[in-house]
Tab-separated table of C-alpha atoms in Angstrom:
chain	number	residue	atom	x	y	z
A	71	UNK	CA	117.463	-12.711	176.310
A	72	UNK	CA	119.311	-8.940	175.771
A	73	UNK	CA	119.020	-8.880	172.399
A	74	UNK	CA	117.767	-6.241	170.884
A	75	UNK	CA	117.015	-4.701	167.538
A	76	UNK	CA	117.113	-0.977	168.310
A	77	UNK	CA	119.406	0.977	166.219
A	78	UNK	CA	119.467	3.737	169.226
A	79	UNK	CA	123.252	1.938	170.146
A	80	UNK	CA	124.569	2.839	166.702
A	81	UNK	CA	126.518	5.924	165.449
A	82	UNK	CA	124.246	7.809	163.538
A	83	UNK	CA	124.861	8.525	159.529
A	84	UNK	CA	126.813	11.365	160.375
A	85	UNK	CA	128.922	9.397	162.352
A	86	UNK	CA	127.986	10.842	166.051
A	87	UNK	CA	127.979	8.764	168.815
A	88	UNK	CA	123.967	8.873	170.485
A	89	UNK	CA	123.864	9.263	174.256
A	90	UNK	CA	121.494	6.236	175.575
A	91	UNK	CA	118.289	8.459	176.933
A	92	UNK	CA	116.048	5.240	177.724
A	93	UNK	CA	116.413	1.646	178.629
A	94	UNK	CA	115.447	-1.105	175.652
A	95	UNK	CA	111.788	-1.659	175.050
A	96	UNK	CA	110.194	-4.970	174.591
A	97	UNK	CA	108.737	-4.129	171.362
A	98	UNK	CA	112.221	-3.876	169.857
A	99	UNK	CA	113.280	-7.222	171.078
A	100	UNK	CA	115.004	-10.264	169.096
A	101	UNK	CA	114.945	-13.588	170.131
A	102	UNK	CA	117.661	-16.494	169.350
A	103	UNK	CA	118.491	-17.832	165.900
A	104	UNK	CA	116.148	-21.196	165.178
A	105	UNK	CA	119.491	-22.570	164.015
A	106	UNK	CA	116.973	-25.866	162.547
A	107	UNK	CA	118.925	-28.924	162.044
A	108	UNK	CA	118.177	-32.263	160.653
A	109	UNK	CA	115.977	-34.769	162.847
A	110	UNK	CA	112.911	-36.065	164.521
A	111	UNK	CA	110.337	-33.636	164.031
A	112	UNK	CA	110.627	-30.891	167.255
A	113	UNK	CA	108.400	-27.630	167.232
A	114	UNK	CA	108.471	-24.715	169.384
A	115	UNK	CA	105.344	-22.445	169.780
A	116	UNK	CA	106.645	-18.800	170.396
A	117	UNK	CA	103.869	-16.300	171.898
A	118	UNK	CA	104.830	-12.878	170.325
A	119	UNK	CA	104.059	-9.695	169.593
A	120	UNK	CA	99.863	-9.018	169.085
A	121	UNK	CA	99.598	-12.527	170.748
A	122	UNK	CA	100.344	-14.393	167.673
A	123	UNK	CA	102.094	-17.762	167.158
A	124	UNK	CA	105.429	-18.188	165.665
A	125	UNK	CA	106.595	-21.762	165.267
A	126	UNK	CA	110.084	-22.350	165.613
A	127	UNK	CA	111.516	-25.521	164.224
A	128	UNK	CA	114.077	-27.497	166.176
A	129	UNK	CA	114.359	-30.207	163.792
A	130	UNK	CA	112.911	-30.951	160.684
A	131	UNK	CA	112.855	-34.171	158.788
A	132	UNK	CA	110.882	-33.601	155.646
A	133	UNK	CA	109.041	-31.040	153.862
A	134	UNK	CA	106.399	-30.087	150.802
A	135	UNK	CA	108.978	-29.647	147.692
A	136	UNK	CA	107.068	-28.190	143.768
A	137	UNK	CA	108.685	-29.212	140.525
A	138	UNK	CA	107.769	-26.072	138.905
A	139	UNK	CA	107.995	-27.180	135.104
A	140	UNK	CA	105.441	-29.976	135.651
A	141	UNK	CA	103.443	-27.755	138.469
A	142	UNK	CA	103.030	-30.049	141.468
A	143	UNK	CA	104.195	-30.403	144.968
A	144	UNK	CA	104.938	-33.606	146.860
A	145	UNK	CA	106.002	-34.070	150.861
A	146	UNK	CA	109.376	-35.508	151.070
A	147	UNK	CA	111.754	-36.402	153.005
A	148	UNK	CA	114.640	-34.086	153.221
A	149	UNK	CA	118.706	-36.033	153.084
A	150	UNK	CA	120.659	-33.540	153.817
A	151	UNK	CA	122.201	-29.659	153.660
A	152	UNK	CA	124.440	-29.865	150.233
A	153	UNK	CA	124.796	-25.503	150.005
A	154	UNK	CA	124.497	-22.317	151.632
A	155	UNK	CA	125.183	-19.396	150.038
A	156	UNK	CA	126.248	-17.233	153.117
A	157	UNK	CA	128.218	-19.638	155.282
A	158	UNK	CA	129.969	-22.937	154.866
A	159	UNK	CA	129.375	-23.918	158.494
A	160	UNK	CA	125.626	-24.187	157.836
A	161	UNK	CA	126.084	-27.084	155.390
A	162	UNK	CA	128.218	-29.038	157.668
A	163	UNK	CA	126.167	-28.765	160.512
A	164	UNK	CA	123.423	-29.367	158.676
A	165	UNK	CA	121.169	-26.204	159.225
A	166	UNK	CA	117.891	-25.949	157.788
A	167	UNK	CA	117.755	-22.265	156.610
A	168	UNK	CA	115.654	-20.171	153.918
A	169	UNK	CA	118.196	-20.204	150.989
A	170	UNK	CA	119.879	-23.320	151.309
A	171	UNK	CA	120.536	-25.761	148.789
A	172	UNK	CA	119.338	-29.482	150.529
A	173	UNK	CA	118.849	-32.808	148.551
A	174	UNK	CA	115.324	-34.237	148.911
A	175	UNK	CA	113.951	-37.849	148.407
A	176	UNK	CA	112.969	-38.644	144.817
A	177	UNK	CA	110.461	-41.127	144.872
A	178	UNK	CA	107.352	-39.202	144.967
A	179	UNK	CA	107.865	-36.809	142.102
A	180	UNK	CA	109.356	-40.486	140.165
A	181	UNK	CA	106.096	-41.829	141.138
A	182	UNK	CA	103.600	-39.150	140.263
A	183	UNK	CA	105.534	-38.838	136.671
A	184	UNK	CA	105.696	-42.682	136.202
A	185	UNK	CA	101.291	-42.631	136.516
A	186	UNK	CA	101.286	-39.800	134.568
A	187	UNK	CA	103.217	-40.352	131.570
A	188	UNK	CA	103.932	-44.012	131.841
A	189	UNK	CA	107.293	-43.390	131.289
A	190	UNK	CA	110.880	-44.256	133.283
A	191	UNK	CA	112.731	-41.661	134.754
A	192	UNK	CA	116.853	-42.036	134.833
A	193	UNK	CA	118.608	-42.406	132.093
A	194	UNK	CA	120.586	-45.954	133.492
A	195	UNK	CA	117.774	-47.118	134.524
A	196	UNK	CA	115.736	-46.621	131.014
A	197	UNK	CA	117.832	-48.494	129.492
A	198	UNK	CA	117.962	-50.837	131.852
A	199	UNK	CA	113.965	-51.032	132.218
A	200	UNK	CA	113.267	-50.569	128.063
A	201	UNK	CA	113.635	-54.791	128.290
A	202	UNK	CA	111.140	-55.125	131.341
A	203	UNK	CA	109.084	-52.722	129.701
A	204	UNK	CA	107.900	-54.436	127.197
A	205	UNK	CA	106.903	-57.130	128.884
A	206	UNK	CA	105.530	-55.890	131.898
A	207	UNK	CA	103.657	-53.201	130.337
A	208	UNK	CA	100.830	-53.968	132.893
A	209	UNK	CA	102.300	-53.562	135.885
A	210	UNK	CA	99.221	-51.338	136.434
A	211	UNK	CA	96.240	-52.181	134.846
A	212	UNK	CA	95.122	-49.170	132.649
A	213	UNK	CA	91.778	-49.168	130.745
A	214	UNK	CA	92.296	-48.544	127.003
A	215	UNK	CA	90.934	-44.821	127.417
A	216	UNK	CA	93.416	-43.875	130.679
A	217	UNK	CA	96.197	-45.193	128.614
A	218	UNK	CA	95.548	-43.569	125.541
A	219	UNK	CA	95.699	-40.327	128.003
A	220	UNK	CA	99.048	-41.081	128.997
A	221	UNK	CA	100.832	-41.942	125.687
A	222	UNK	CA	99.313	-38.464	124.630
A	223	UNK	CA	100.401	-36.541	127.856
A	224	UNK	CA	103.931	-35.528	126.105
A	225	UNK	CA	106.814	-34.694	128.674
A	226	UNK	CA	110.065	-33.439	128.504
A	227	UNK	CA	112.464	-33.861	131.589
A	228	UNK	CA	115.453	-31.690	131.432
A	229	UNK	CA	118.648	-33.886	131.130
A	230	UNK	CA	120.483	-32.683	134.490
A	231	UNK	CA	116.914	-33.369	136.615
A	232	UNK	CA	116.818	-36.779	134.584
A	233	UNK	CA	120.332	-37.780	135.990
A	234	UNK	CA	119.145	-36.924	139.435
A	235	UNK	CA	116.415	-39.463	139.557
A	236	UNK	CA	119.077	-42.036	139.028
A	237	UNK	CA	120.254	-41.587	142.284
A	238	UNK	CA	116.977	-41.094	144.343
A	239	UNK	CA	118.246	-37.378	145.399
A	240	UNK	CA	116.986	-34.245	143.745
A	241	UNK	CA	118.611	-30.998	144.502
A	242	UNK	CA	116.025	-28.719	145.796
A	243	UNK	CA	116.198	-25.271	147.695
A	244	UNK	CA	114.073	-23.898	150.335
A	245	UNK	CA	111.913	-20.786	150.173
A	246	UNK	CA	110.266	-21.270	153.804
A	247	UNK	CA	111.823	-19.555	156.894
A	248	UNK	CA	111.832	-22.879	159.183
A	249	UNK	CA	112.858	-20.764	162.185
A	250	UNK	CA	109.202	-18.737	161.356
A	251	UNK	CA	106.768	-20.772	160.005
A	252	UNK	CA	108.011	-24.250	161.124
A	253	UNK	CA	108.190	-25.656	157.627
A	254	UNK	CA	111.106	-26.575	155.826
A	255	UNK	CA	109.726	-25.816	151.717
A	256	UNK	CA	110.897	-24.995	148.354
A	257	UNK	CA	111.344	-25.852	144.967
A	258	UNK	CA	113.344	-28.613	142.967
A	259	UNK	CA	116.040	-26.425	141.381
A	260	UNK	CA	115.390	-26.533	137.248
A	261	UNK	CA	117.277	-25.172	134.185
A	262	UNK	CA	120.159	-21.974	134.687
A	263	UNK	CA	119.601	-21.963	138.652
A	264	UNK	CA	120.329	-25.958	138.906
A	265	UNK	CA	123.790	-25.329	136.313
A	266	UNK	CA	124.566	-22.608	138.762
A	267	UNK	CA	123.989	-24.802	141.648
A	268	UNK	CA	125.624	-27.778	140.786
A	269	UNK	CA	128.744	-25.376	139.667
A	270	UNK	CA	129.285	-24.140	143.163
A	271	UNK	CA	128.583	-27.118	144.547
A	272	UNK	CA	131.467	-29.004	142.554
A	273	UNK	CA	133.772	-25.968	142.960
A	274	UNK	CA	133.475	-26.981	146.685
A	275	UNK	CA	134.430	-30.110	146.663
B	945	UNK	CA	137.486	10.658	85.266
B	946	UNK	CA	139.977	10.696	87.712
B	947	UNK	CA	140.685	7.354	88.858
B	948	UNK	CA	140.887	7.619	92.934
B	949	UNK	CA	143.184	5.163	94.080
B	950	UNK	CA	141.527	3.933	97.513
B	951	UNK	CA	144.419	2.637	99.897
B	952	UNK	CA	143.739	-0.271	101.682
B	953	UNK	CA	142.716	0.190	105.458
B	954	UNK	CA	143.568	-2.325	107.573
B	955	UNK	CA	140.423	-3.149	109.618
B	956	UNK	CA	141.425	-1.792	112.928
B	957	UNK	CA	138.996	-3.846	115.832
B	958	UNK	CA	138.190	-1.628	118.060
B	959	UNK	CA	138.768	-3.143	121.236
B	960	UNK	CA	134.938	-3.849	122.978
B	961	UNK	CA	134.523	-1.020	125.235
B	962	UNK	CA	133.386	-3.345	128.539
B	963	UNK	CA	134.324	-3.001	131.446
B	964	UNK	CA	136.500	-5.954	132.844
B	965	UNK	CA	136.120	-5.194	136.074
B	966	UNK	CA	133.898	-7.878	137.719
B	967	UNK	CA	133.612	-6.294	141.063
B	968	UNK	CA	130.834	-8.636	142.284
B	969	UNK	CA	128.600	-8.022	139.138
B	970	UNK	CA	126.644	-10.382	139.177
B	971	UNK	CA	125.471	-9.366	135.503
B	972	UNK	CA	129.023	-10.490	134.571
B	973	UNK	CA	127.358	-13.950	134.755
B	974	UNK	CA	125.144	-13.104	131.817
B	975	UNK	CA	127.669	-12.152	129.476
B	976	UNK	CA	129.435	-16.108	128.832
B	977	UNK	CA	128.890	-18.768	130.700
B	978	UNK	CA	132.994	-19.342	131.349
B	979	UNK	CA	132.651	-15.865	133.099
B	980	UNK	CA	133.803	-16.086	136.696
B	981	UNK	CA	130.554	-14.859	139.188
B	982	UNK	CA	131.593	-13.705	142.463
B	983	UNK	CA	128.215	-13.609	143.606
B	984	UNK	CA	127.413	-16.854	145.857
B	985	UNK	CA	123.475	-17.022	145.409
B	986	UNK	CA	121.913	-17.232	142.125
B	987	UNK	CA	120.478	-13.680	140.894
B	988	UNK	CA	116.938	-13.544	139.431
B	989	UNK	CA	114.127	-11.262	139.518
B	990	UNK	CA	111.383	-13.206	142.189
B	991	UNK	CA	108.449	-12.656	140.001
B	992	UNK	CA	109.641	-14.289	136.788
B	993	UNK	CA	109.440	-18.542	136.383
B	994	UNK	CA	112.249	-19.196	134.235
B	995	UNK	CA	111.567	-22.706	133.862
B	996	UNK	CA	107.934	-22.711	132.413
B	997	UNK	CA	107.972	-25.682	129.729
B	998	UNK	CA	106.768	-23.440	127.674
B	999	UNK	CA	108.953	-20.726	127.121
B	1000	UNK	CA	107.219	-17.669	126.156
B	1001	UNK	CA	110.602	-15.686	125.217
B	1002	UNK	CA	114.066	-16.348	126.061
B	1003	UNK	CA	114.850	-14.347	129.308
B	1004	UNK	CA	111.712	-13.145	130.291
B	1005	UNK	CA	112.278	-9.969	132.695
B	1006	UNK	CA	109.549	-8.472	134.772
B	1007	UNK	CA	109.601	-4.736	135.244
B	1008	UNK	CA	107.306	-2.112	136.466
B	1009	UNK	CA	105.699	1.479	136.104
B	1010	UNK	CA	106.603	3.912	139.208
B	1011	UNK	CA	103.873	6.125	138.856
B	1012	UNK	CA	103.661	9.861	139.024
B	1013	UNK	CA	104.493	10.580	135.547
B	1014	UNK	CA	108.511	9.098	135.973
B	1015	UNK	CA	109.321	6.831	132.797
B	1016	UNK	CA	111.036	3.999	133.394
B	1017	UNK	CA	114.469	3.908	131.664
B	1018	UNK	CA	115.147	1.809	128.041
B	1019	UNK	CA	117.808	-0.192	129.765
B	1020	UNK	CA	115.923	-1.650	133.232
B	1021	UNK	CA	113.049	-2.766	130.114
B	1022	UNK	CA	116.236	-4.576	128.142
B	1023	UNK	CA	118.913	-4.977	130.670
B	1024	UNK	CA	120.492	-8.069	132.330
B	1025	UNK	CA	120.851	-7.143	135.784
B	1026	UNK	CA	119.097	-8.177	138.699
B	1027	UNK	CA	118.594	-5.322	141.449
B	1028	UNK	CA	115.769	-5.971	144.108
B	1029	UNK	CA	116.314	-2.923	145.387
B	1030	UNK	CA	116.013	-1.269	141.656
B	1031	UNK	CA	112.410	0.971	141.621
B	1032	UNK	CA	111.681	-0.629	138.096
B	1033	UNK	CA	112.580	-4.318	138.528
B	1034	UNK	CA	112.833	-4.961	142.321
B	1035	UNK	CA	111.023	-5.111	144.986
B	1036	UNK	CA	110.206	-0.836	145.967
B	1037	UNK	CA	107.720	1.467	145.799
B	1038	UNK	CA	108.165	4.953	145.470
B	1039	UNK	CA	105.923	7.065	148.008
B	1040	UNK	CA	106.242	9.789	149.999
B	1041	UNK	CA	108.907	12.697	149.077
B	1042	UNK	CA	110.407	13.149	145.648
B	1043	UNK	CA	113.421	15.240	146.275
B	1044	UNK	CA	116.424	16.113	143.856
B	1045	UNK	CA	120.471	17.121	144.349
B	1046	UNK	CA	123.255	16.733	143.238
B	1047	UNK	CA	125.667	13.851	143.069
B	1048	UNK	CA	128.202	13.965	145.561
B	1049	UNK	CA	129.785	10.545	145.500
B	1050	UNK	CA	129.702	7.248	143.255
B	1051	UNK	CA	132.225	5.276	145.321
B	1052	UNK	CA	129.772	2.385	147.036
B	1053	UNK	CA	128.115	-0.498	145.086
B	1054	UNK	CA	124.965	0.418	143.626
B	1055	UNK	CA	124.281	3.500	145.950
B	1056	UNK	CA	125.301	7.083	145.698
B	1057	UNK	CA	125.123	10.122	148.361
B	1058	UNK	CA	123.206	13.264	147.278
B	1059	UNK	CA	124.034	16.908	148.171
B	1060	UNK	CA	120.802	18.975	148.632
B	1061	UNK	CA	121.400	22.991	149.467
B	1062	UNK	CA	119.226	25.486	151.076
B	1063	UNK	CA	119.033	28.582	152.483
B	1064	UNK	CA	118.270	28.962	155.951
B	1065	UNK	CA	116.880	32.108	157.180
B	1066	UNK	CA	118.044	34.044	160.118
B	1067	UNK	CA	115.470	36.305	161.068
B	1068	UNK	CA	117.703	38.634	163.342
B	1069	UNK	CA	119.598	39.572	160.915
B	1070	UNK	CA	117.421	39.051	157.866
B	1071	UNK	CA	119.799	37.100	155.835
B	1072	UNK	CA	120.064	33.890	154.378
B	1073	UNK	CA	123.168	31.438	155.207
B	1074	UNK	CA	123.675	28.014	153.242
B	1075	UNK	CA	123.449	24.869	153.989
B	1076	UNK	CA	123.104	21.224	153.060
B	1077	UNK	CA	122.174	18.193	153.359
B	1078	UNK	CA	123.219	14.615	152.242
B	1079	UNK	CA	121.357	11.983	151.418
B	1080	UNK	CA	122.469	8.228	150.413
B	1081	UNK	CA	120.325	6.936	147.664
B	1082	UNK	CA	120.110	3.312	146.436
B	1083	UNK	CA	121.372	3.554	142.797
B	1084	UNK	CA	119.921	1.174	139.797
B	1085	UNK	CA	122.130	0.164	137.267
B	1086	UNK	CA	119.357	1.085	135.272
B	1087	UNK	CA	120.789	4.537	135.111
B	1088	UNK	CA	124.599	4.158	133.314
B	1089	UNK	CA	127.446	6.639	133.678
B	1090	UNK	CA	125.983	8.876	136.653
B	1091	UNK	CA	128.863	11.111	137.459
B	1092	UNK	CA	130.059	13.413	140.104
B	1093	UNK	CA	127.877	16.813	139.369
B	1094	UNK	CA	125.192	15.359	137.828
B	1095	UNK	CA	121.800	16.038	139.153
B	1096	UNK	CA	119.634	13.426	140.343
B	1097	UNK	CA	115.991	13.009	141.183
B	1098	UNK	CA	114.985	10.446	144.231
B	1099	UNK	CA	111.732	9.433	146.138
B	1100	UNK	CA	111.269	7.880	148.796
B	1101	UNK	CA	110.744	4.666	149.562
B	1102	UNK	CA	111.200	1.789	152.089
B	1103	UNK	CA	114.131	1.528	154.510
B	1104	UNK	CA	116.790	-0.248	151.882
B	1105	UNK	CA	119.564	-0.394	154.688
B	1106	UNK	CA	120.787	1.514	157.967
B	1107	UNK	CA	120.991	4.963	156.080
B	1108	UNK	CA	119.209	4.489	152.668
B	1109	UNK	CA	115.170	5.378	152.592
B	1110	UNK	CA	116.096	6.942	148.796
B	1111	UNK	CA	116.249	5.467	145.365
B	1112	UNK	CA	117.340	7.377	142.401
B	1113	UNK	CA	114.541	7.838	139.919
B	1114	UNK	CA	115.523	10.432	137.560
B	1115	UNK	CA	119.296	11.009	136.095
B	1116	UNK	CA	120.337	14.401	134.198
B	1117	UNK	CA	123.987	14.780	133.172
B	1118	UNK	CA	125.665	17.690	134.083
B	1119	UNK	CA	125.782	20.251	131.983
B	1120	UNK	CA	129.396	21.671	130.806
B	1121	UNK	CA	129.648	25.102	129.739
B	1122	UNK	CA	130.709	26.390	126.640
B	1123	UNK	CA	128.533	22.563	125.114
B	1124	UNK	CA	126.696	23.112	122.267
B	1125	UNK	CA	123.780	21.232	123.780
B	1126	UNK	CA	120.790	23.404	124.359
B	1127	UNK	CA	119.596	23.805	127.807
B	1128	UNK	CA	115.911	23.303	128.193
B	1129	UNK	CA	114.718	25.333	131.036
């Protein structure tokens, strides 16, 4: 490859140039950027150092997403690379990276919360629903017991997640290293981080 | 009785002391919401869930003891800022050498270069000559108002960048002669 992660070819902190005394060593090797994009599911398995695995994602289509605030994690599919903190090229290539901001399919979290609390997420489409609902409260049969469970089960959705669900897209970020472990996951941004989120993400446009 | 007449003082405001200077602070952010971050990620401390449903206390900030004996300043407990590198509420430990200097140079973000002197021995001649040393230290803005002169304690700790393996642990200000302050030695 020729890349290497020595820091014998830099100046030192005094500034003096060092003389090369050896050749590079394999143990101080790097290897090429993952660079994961969007797409049919394509692993690599790297052999490396110890003879451990490291699997490199190609492409990556979907991924295990938590909603923190209501503590559970769904597989998803993942729509598309909306911000990246370090460079603007990533998002319009589409690059899976730890750190970037990526919308993710909604419909398992809106499912899981609809069992739960038997109530409609989106606001538009609560309003829209509040007619249905009250006819076709048993759109799954509950026994009187589970029922009573879920009108008890209290739940708060914060307003700018809410809106989100209208859509079908949540804004998530990811906290794997895809180009490491192979797995593009993360959390569905929530609260100050989502404000400062959607802020830059506006600012782009 | 002598009847004082009190003039009216105008309430002079005393304009806020802060520094406007944004300079990539990302603490800027913290101090109203219209305030213009520079930095392009959002800045919290990993090991604190701000978006629990139940919210124990507004801001919760994680923060740590460094061990041997070195308290961990009032304003890293209370502040706003979000250092990883910071030895009280990042991501450090401090092992291995605890060294002190003095303060050489504030100029870079968050890090500062430390002068160390010695005395070298030359047996020849049986004499000492001087010389130093200087080491970069990772700075917390934990510690407010270090100055050039001041002396600093660091320890060691993890490789932070190509020449910092320091972080600043203890801060004394420098002291000017001829102050009434009383010099504990």
């Amino acid at each position: 490859m020729g890349i290497s992660r020595d820091s014998r070819h830099k100046r030192s902190h005094t500034g003096a140039k060092r003389a090369q005394y050896r050749k590079k060593r394999k143990f101080e090797l790097g290897r090429q950027a993952a660079g994961t994009k969007l797409g049919a599911k394509r692993i690599h398995e790297v052999r490396v150092r110890g003879g451990n695995k490291k699997y490199r994602a190609m492409r990556l289509e979907a991924g295990t997403y938590s909603w923190g605030s209501e503590s559970i994690s769904r597989a998803t599919r993942i729509v598309s690379v909306v911000y990246n903190a370090s460079n603007n090229e990533l998002v319009r290539t589409n690059t899976l990276v730890k750190g970037a901001i990526v919308q993710i399919d909604a419909t398992p979290f809106r499912q899981w919360y609809e069992n739960r609390y038997a109530q409609v997420l989106g606001k538009k489409k609560r309003q829209a629903a509040e007619d249905e609902a009250k006819a076709a409260e048993g759109d799954k049969p509950r026994s009187k017991r589970a029922l009573a469970k879920c009108l008890a089960r209290k739940s708060t959705v914060e307003s700018a997640v809410d809106d989100q669900f209208v859509s079908g897209r949540l804004y998530a970020i990811v906290t794997s290293r895809p180009g490491q472990s192979g797995r593009c996951d993360g959390y569905i941004l929530e609260g100050k981080e989502l404000d400062f989120y959607l802020r830059k993400i506006r600012s782009k446009k | 009785m002598i009847g004082f007449l009190c003039p009216a003082w105008s309430l002079v405001t005393k304009l806020a002391d802060s520094e406007y200077t944004t300079d990539g602070d990302p603490d800027f952010e913290s101090v109203s919401h219209l305030a213009i971050s520079t930095e392009r990620s959002f800045q919290k401390q990993d090991a604190v869930f701000l978006n629990a449903k139940s919210v124990s206390k507004k801001n919760a900030r994680w923060h740590k003891d460094i061990g041997l004996g070195f308290k961990t300043p009032a304003e890293a407990i209370s502040g706003t800022y979000i250092d990883k590198k910071c030895p009280f509420t990042g991501n450090v430990s401090i092992r291995g050498r605890i060294l002190s200097g003095v303060v050489k140079s504030t100029k870079m973000k968050r890090t500062i270069i430390v002068r160390r002197e010695y005395l070298h021995y030359i047996t020849k001649y049986q004499r000492y000559e001087k010389r130093h040393k200087n080491i970069a230290a990772h700075l917390s803005p934990a510690f407010i108002g270090v100055e050039v002169g001041d002396i600093v304690t660091v320890g060691q700790c993890r490789p932070l960048s190509k020449t910092i393996r320091f972080n600043v642990i203890k801060h004394q200000k420098k002291q000017v002669k001829g102050s009434k302050r009383f010099q504990k030695f």
